[in-house]
Coordinates of C-alpha atoms and ligand atoms in Angstrom, one line a residue:
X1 CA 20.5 -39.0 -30.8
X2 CA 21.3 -37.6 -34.3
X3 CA 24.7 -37.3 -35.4
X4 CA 25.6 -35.1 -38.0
X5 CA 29.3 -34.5 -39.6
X6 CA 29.2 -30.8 -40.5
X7 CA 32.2 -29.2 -42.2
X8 CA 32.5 -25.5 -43.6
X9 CA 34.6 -23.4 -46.1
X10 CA 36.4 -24.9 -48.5
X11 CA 38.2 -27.4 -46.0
X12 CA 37.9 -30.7 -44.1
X13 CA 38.6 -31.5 -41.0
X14 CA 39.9 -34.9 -40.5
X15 CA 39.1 -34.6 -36.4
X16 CA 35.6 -33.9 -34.9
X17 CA 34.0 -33.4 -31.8
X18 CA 30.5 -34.0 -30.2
X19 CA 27.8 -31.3 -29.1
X20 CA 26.1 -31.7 -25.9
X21 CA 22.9 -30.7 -24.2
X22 CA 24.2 -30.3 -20.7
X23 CA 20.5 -30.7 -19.1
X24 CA 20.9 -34.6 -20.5
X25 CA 24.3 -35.4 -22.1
X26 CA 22.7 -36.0 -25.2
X27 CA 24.7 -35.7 -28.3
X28 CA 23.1 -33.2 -30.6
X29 CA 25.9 -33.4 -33.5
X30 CA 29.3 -33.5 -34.7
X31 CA 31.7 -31.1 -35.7
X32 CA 34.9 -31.0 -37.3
X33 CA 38.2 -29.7 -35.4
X34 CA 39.4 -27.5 -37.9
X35 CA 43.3 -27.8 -38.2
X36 CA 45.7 -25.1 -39.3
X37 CA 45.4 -25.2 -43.1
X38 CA 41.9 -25.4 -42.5
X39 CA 41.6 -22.2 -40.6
X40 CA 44.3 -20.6 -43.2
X41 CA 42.2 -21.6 -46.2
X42 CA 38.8 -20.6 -44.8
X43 CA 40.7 -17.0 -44.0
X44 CA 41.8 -17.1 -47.3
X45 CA 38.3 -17.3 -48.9
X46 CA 37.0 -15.3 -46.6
X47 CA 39.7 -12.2 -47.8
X48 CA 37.9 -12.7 -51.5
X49 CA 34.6 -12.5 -49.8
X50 CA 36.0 -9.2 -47.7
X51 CA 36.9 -7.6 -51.2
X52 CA 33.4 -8.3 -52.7
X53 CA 31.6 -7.3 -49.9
X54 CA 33.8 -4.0 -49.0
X55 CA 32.7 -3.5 -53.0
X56 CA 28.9 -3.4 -52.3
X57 CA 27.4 0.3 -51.7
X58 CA 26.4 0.8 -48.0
X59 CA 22.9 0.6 -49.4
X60 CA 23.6 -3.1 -50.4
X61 CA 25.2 -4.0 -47.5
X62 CA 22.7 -2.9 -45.2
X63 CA 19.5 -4.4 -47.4
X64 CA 21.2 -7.9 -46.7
X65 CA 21.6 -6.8 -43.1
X66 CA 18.5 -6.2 -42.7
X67 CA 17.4 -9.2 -44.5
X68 CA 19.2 -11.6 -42.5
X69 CA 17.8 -9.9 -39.4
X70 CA 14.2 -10.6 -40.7
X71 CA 15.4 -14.0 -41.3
X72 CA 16.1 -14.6 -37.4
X73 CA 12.9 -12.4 -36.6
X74 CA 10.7 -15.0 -38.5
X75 CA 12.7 -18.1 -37.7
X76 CA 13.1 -17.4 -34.2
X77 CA 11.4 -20.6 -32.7
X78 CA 13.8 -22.5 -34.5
X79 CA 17.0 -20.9 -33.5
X80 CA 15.4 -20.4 -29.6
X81 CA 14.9 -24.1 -29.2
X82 CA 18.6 -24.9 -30.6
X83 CA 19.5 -22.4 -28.2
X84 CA 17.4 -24.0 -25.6
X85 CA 19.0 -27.8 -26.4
X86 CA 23.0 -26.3 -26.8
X87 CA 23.1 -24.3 -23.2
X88 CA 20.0 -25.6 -21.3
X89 CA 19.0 -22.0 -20.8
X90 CA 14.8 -21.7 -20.8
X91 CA 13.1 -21.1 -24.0
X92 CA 12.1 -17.5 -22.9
X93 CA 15.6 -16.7 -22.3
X94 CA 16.9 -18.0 -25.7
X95 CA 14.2 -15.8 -27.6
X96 CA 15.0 -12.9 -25.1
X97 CA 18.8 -13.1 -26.2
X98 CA 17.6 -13.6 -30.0
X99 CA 15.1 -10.3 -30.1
X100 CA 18.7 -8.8 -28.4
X101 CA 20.9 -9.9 -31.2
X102 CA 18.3 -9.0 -33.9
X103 CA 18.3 -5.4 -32.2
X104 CA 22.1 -5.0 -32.8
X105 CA 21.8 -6.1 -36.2
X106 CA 19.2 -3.9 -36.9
X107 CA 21.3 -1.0 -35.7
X108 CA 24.1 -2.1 -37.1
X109 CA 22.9 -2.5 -40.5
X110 CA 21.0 1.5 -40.1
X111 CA 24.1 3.2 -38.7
X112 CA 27.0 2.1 -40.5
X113 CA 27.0 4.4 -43.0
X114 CA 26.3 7.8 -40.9
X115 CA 28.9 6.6 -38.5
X116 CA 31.4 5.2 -41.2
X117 CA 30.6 6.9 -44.2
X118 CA 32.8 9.9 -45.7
X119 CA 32.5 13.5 -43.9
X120 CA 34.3 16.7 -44.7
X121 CA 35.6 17.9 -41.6
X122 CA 37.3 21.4 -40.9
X123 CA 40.4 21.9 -42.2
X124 CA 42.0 24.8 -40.1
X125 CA 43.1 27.8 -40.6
X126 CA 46.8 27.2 -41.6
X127 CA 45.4 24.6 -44.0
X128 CA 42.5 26.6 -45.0
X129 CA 43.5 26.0 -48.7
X130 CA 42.8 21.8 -47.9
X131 CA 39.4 20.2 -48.3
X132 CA 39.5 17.1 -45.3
X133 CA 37.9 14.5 -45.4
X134 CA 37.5 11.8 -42.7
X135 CA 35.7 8.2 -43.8
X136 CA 36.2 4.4 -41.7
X137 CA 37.2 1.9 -44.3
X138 CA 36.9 -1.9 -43.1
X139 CA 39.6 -4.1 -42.1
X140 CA 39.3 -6.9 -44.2
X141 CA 38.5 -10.5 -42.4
X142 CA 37.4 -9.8 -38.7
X143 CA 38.4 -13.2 -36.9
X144 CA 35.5 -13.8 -34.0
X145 CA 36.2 -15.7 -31.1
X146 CA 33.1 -16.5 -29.2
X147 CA 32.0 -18.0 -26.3
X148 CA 29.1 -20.3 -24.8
X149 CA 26.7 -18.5 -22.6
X150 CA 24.7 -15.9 -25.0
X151 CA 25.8 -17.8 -28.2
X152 CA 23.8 -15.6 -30.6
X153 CA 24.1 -12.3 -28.5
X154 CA 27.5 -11.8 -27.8
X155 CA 29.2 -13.0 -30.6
X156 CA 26.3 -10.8 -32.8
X157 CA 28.3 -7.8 -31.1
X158 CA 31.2 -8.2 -32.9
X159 CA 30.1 -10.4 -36.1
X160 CA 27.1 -7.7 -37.0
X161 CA 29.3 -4.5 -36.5
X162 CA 32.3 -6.2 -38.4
X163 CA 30.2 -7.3 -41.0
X164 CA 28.1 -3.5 -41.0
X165 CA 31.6 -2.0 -41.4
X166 CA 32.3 -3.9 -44.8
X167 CA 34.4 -6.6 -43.0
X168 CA 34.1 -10.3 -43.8
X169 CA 34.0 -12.3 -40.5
X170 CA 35.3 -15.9 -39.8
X171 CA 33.6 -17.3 -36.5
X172 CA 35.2 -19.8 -34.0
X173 CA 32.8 -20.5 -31.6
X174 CA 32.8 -22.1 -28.5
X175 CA 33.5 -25.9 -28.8
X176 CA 30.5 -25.3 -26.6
X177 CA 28.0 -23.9 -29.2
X178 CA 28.9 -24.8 -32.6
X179 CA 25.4 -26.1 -33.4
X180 CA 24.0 -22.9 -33.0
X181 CA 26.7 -21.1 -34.5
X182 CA 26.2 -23.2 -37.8
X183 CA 22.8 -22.2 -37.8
X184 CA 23.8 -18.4 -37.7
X185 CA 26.2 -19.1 -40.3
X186 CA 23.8 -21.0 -42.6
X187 CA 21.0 -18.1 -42.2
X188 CA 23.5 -16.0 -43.1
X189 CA 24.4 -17.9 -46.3
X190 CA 20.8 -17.8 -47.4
X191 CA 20.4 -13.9 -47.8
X192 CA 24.2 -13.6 -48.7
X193 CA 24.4 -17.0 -51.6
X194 CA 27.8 -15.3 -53.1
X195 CA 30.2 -15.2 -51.2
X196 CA 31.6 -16.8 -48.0
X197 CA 31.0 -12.8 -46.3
X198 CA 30.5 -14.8 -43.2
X199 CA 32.4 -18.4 -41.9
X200 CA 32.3 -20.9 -39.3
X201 CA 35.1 -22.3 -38.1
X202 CA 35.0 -24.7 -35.4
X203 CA 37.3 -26.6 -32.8
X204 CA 38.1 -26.4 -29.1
X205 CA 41.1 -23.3 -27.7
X206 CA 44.0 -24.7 -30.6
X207 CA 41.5 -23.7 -33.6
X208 CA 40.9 -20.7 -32.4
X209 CA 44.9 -20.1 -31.5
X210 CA 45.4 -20.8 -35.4
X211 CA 42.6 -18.4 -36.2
X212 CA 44.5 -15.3 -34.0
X213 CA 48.1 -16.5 -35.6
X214 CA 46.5 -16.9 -39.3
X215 CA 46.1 -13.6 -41.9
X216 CA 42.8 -12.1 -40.0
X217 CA 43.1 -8.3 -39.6
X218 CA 41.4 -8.0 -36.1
X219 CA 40.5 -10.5 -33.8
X220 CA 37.4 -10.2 -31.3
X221 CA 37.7 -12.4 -28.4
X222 CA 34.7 -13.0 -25.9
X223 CA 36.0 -15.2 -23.2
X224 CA 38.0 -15.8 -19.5
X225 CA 40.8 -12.9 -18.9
X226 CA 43.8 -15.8 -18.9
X227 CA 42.3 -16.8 -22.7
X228 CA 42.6 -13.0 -23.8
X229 CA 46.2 -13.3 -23.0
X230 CA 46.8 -16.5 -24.9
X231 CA 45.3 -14.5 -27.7
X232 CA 46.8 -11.6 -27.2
X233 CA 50.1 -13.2 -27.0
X234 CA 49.4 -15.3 -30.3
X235 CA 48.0 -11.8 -32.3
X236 CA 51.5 -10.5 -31.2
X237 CA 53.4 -12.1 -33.3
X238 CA 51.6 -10.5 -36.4
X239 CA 50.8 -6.8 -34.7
X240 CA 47.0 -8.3 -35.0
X241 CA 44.7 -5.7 -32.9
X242 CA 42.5 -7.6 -30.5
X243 CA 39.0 -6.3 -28.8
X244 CA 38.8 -8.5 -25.5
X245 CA 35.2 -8.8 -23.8
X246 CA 36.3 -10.8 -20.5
X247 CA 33.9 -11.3 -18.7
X248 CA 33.2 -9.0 -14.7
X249 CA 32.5 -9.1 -11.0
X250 CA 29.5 -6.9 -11.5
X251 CA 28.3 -5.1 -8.6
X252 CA 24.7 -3.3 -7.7
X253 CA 24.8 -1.2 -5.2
X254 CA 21.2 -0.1 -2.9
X255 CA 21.1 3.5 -1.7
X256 CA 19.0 4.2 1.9
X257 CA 16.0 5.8 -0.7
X258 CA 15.8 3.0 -3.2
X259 CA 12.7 1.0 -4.3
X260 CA 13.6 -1.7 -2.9
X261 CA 10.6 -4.3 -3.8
X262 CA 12.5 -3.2 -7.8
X263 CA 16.3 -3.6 -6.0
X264 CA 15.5 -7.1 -4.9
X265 CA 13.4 -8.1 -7.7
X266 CA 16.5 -7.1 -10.1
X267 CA 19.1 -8.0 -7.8
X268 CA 18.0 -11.6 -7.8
X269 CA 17.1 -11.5 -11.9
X270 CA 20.9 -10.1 -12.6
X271 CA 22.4 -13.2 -10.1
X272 CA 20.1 -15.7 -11.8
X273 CA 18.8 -15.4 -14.8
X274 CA 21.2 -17.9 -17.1
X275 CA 22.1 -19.3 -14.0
X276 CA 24.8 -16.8 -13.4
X277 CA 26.5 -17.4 -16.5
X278 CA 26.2 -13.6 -17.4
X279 CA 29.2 -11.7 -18.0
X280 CA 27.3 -8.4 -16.7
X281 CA 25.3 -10.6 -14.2
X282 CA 25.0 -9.2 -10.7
X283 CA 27.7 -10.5 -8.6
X284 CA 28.0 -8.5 -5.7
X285 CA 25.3 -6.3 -3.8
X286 CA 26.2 -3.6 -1.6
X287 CA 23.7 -2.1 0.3
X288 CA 23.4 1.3 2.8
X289 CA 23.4 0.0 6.0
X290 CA 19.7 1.4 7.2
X291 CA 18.1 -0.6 4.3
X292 CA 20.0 -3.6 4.5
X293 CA 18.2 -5.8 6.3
X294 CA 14.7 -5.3 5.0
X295 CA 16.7 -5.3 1.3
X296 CA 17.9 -9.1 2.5
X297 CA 14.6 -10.3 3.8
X298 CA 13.3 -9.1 0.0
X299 CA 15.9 -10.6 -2.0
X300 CA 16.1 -14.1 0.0
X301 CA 12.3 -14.3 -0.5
X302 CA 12.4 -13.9 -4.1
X303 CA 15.5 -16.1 -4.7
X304 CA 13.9 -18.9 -2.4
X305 CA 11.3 -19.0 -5.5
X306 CA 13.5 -19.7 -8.0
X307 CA 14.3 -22.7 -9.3
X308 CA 16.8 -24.4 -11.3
X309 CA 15.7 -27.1 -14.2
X310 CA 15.0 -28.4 -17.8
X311 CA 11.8 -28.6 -17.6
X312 CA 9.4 -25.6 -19.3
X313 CA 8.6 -24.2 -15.9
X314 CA 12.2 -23.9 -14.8
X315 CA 13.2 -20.3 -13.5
X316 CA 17.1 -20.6 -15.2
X317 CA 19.2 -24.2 -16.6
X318 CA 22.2 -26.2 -15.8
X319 CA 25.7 -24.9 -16.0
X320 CA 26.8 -25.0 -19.6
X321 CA 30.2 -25.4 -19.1
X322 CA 30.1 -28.5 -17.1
X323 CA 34.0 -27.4 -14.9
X324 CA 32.3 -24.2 -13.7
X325 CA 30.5 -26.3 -11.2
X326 CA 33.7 -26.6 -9.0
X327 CA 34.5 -23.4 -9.9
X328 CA 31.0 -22.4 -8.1
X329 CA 31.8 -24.7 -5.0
X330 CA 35.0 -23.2 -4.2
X331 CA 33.7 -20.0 -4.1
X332 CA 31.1 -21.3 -2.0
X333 CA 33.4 -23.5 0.1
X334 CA 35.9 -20.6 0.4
X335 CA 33.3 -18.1 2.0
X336 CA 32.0 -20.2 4.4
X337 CA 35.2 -21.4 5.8
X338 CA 36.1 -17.3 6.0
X339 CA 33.7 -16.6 8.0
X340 CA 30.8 -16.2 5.8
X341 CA 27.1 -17.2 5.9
X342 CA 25.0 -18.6 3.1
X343 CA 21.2 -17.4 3.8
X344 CA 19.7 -19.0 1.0
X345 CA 21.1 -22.6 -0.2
X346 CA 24.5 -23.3 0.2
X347 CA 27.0 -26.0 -1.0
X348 CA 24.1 -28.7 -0.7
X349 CA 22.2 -26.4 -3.4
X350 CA 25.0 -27.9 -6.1
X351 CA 23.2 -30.7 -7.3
X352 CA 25.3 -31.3 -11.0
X353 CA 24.2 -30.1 -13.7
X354 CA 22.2 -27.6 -11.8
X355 CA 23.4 -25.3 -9.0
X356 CA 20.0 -23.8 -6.9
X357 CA 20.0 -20.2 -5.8
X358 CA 22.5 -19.2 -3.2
X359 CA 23.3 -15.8 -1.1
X360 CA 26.2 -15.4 1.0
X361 CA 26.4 -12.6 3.3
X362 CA 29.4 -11.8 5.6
X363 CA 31.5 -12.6 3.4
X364 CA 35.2 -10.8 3.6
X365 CA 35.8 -9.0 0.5
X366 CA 39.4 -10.4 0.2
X367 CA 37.6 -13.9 -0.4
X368 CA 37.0 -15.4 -3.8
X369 CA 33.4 -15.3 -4.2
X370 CA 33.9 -11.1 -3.8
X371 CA 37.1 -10.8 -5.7
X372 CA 36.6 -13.7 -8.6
X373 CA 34.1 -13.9 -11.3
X374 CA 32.1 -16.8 -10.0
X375 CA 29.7 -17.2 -13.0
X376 CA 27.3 -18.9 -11.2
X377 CA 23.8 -18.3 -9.8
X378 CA 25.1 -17.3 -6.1
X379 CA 25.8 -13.4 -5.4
X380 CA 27.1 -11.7 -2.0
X381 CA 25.2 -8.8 -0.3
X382 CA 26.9 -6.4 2.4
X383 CA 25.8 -3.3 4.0
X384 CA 28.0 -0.1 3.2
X385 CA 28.2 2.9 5.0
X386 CA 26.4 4.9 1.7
X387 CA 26.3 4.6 -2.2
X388 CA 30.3 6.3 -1.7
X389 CA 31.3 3.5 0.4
X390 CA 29.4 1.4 -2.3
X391 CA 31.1 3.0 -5.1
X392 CA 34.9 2.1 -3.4
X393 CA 34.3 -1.0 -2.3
X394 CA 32.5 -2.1 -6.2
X395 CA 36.0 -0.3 -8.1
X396 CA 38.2 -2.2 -5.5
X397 CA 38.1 -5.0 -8.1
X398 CA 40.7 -6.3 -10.9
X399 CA 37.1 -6.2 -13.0
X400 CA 35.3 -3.2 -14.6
X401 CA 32.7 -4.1 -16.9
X402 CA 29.3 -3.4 -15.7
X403 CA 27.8 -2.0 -12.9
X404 CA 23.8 -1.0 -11.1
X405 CA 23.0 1.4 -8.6
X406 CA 19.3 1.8 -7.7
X407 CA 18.4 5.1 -5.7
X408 CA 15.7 7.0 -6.3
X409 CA 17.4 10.5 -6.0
X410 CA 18.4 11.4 -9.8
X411 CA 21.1 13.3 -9.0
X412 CA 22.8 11.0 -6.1
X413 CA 21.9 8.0 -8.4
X414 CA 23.4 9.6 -11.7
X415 CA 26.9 11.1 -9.7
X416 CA 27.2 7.1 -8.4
X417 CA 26.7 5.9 -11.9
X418 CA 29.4 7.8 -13.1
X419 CA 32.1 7.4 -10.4
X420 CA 31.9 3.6 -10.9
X421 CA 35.0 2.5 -12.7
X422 CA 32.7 0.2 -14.8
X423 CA 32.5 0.8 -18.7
X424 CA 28.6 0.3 -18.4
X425 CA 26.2 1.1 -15.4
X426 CA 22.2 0.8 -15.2
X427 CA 20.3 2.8 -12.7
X428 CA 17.3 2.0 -10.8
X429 CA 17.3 -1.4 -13.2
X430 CA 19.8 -3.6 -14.4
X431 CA 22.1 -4.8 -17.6
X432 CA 19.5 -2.6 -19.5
X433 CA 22.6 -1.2 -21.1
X434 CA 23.2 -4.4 -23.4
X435 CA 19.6 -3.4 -24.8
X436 CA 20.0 -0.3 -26.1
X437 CA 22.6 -0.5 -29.6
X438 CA 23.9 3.2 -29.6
X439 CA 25.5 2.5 -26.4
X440 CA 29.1 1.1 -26.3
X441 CA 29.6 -2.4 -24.3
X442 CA 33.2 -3.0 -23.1
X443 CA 35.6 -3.0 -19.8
X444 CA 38.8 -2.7 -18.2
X445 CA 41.0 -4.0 -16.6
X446 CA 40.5 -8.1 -16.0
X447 CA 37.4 -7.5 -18.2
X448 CA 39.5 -6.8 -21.1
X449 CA 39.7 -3.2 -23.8
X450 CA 37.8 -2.2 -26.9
X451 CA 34.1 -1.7 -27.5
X452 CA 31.3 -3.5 -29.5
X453 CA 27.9 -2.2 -30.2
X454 CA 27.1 1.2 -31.1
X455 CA 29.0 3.8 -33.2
X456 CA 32.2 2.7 -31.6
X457 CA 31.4 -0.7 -32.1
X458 CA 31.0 0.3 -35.7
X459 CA 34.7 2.2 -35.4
X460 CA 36.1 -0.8 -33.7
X461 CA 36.1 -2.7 -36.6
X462 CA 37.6 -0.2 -39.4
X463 CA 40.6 1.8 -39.4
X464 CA 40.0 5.8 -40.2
X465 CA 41.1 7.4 -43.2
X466 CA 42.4 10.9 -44.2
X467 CA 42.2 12.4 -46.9
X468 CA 43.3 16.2 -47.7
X469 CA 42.6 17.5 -51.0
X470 CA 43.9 20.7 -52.0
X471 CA 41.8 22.9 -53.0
X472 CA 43.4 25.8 -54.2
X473 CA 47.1 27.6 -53.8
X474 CA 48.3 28.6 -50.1
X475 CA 49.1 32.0 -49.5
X476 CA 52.5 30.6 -48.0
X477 CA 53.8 27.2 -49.3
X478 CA 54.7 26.1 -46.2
X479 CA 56.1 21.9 -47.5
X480 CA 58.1 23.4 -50.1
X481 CA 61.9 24.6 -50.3
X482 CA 61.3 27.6 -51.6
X483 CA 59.4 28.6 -48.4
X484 CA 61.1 31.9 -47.5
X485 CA 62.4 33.6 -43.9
X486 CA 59.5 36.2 -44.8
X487 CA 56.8 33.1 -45.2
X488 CA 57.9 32.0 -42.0
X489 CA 57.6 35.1 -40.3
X490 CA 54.1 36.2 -41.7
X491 CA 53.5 32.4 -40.1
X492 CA 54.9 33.0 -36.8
X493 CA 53.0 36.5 -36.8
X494 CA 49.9 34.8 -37.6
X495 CA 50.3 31.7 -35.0
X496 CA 50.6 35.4 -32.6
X497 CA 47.4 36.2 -33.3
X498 CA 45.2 32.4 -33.3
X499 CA 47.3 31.1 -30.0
X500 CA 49.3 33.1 -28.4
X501 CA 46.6 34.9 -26.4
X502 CA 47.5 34.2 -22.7
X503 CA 45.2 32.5 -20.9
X504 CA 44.6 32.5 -16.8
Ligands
LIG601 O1 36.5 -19.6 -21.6 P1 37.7 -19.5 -22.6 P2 35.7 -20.9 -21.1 C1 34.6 -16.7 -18.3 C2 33.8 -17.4 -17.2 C3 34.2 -18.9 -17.4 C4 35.6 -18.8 -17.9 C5 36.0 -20.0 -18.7 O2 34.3 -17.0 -15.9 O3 34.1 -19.6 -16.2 O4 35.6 -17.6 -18.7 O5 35.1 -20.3 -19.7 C6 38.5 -20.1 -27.2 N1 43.4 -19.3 -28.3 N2 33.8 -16.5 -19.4 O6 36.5 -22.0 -20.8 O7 38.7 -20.5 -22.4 C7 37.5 -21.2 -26.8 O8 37.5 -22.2 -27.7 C8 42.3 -18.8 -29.0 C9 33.3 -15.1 -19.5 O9 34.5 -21.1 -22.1 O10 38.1 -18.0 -22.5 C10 36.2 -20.3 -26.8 O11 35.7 -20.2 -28.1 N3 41.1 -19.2 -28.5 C11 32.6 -14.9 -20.8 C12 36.6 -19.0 -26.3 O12 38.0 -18.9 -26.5 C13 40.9 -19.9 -27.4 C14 32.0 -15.9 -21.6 C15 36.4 -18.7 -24.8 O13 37.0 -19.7 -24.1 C16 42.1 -20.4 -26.7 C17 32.6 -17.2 -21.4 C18 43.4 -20.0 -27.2 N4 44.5 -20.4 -26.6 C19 33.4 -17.4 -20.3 N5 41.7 -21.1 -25.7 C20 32.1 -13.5 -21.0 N6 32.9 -12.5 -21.2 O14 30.9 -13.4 -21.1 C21 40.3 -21.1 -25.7 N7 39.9 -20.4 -26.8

């Protein structure tokens, strides 16, 4: 057991707290809880650092960007194993999430200034004397709240684009992760040695409650739905704009013409993989009725393979977050006592810390395990009528944040995709979305408001600013008091001619 006291900024923590591997219970380290002042002091700094930074030409920023990112590329084994020890996740998985996170910052770091960067944009006639210009200038100190279960990927969605958009970011991550947090942190230190551009913070749900009261000009949340209101309610009280990432009830729906050897095979991957502690993990299947049963007889003999574990062979780890084992058996319990059946494992497959594969099928949609994230490695599967009964019954959920549909018609498969109510849908694979950094990842509803990644990603973390520069005299002077009746009228005549026309 090593035990290490690791503190950060310019403040220290009287309090501290042990890190876990939840395969073993072994203590990896200690943190410290950081207290109010704490938190207050490290925001503090990390406004100085925001100026410098913000100071730097987009050139600068992103040749650090793209430094650090080479620095995660080559040091990868490292940061994977930490991974591997903080959540129990395989070592596969950890580098997986890594490459992922590396991706983002990558794009991040190329994009910025295209997306961000000053543009002239058309001015109008009526203002055809003004030169407009339209440029995103950063907010300042970005506070990230971050969560346990892609500790380097999730929170990378926020922390690159904040920090791509000239924002300095202060990290509270979960009490959960702050090993691996510290060694983000640290790598980042090493290709930024100035200034403190980027913090860690650390503590349980009271540090970060001081970080969203405290003088951050955004906050970015990753977490539970009932957390993002805590936060919400907290940023209230100083207008601070939140981005909420909560987490979804994912469905994947299977039309009658699907692949479904590549249905199953992904099905089971997207309830699985992480052991179902995946916030755009596969949740739900629905599944046209024709198919269904040969779908099922797929699916239960690829789930039946996989296995739970900590050893190097093991197919997906224990749960992280050692509560959402009950969490996992009520759901379980609940459908069962409704009426439901499990096909593969069942309650006996919860042996803590590791929950085995487990389907359910007849499951009434009314019951938790269809209407609650379960964030576990179980998923439901029912046959629908079609992909539209598929579509409705996937949108009849407080949750919208990602979505499959595998059918092998384009059209049928593309017109599904876009009638879910989800804010990201992958056809004929799935969560391919979080791959791919132009693309937007966000939700509604339960799943919370606000996008990271991609160009709005990059916009989520700035605030847009105009500028009109007058170029040369108006014909009319239309914001002075000498404006006459005759101005007004050769106004009037001319707003005639540009929109009166009548349209049908
Ligand atoms: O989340 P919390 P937990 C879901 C998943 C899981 C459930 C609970 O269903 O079972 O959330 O997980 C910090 N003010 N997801 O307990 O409480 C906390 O310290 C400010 C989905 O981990 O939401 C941590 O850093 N901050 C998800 C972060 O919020 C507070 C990923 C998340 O903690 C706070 C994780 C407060 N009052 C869980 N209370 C996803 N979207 O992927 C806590 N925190």
């Amino acid at each position: 057991m090593v035990t290490t006291l690791r503190t950060q900024g310019p403040a220290r923590p009287a309090d501290s707290f042990p890190t876990m591997n939840p395969a073993t219970s072994e203590v990896i380290a200690t943190f410290g809880v950081f207290g109010e002042d704490d938190v207050a002091g490290a925001v503090e700094s990390a406004h100085r650092a925001a100026s410098w930074w913000a100071g730097l030409s987009w050139k600068d920023r992103r040749t650090r960007l793209l430094a650090w990112k080479s620095y995660l590329t080559r040091y990868i084994g490292r940061l994977a194993e930490l991974v591997h020890t903080e959540t129990g996740k395989p070592l596969a998985d950890a580098q997986l999430e890594i490459l992922l996170a590396i991706v983002h910052i990558d794009w991040a770091a190329r994009n910025a200034r295209k997306v961000l960067g000053p543009r002239r944009v058309r001015s109008g006639l009526v203002a055809i004397n003004q030169a407009a210009t339209l440029e995103y200038q950063p907010l300042g100190v970005v506070g990230v709240i971050g969560p346990w279960n892609y500790p380097v990927f999730t929170p990378m969605g926020s922390i690159a684009y904040a920090l791509a958009a000239g924002n300095a970011v202060v990290f509270k991550p979960s009490e959960l992760t702050p090993a691996v947090s510290d060694w983000l942190v640290s790598s980042f230190a090493e290709v930024v040695p100035e200034q403190p551009v980027l913090q860690l913070i650390t503590g349980d749900g009271r540090t970060g409650e001081f970080l969203a009261r405290s003088a951050v000009n955004k906050i970015a949340f990753t977490g539970s739905a009932a957390t993002a209101k805590k936060v919400m309610a907290a940023c209230a009280e100083n207008l601070t704009p939140i981005v909420a990432e909560c987490g979804g009830k994912d469905a994947l729906i299977v039309a009658a013409d699907a692949d479904l050897d590549a249905a199953a095979d992904a099905a089971a991957w997207g309830a699985l993989s992480n052991a179902g502690q995946t916030c755009v993990g596969v949740e739900r299947v629905y599944v046209a009725d024709g198919v269904y049963h040969s779908f099922l007889e797929k699916l239960i003999d690829r789930m039946a393979q996989v296995r739970p574990g900590d050893d190097r062979e093991a197919d997906y780890g224990p749960m992280t977050l050692p509560g959402q084992v009950e969490v996992v058996e009520r759901h379980i319990a609940d459908a069962l006592a409704r009426g439901g059946r499990a096909v593969v494992g069942g309650l006996a497959s919860i042996r803590k810390p590791f929950i085995g594969p487990v389907i359910l099928t007849e499951v009434p949609e009314e019951s938790r395990a269809v209407a609650e994230e379960t964030f576990g490695p179980t998923v439901t599967v029912a046959p629908v009528a079609d992909l539209d009964e598929g579509v409705r019954l996937a949108n009849a959920s407080r949750y919208g944040l990602g979505s499959s549909v595998f059918a092998r018609n384009k059209k049928a498969g593309m017109a599904a995709a876009r009638s879910l109510r989800s804010g990201m849908t992958a056809v004929n694979s799935v969560i391919s979305f979080a791959g791919v950094p132009s693309l937007p990842f966000g939700g509604s509803g339960d799943s919370g408001f606000g996008r990271i990644h991609g160009a709005d990603g990059l916009r989520e973390f700035t605030r847009p600013k105009s500028i009109t520069r007058q170029r040369m005299k108006p014909m009319v002077n239309l914001t002075s008091f000498s404006r006459t009746d005759q101005d007004m009228r050769k106004l009037l005549n001319l707003a005639t001619v540009l929109h009166g026309r009548r349209y049908k």
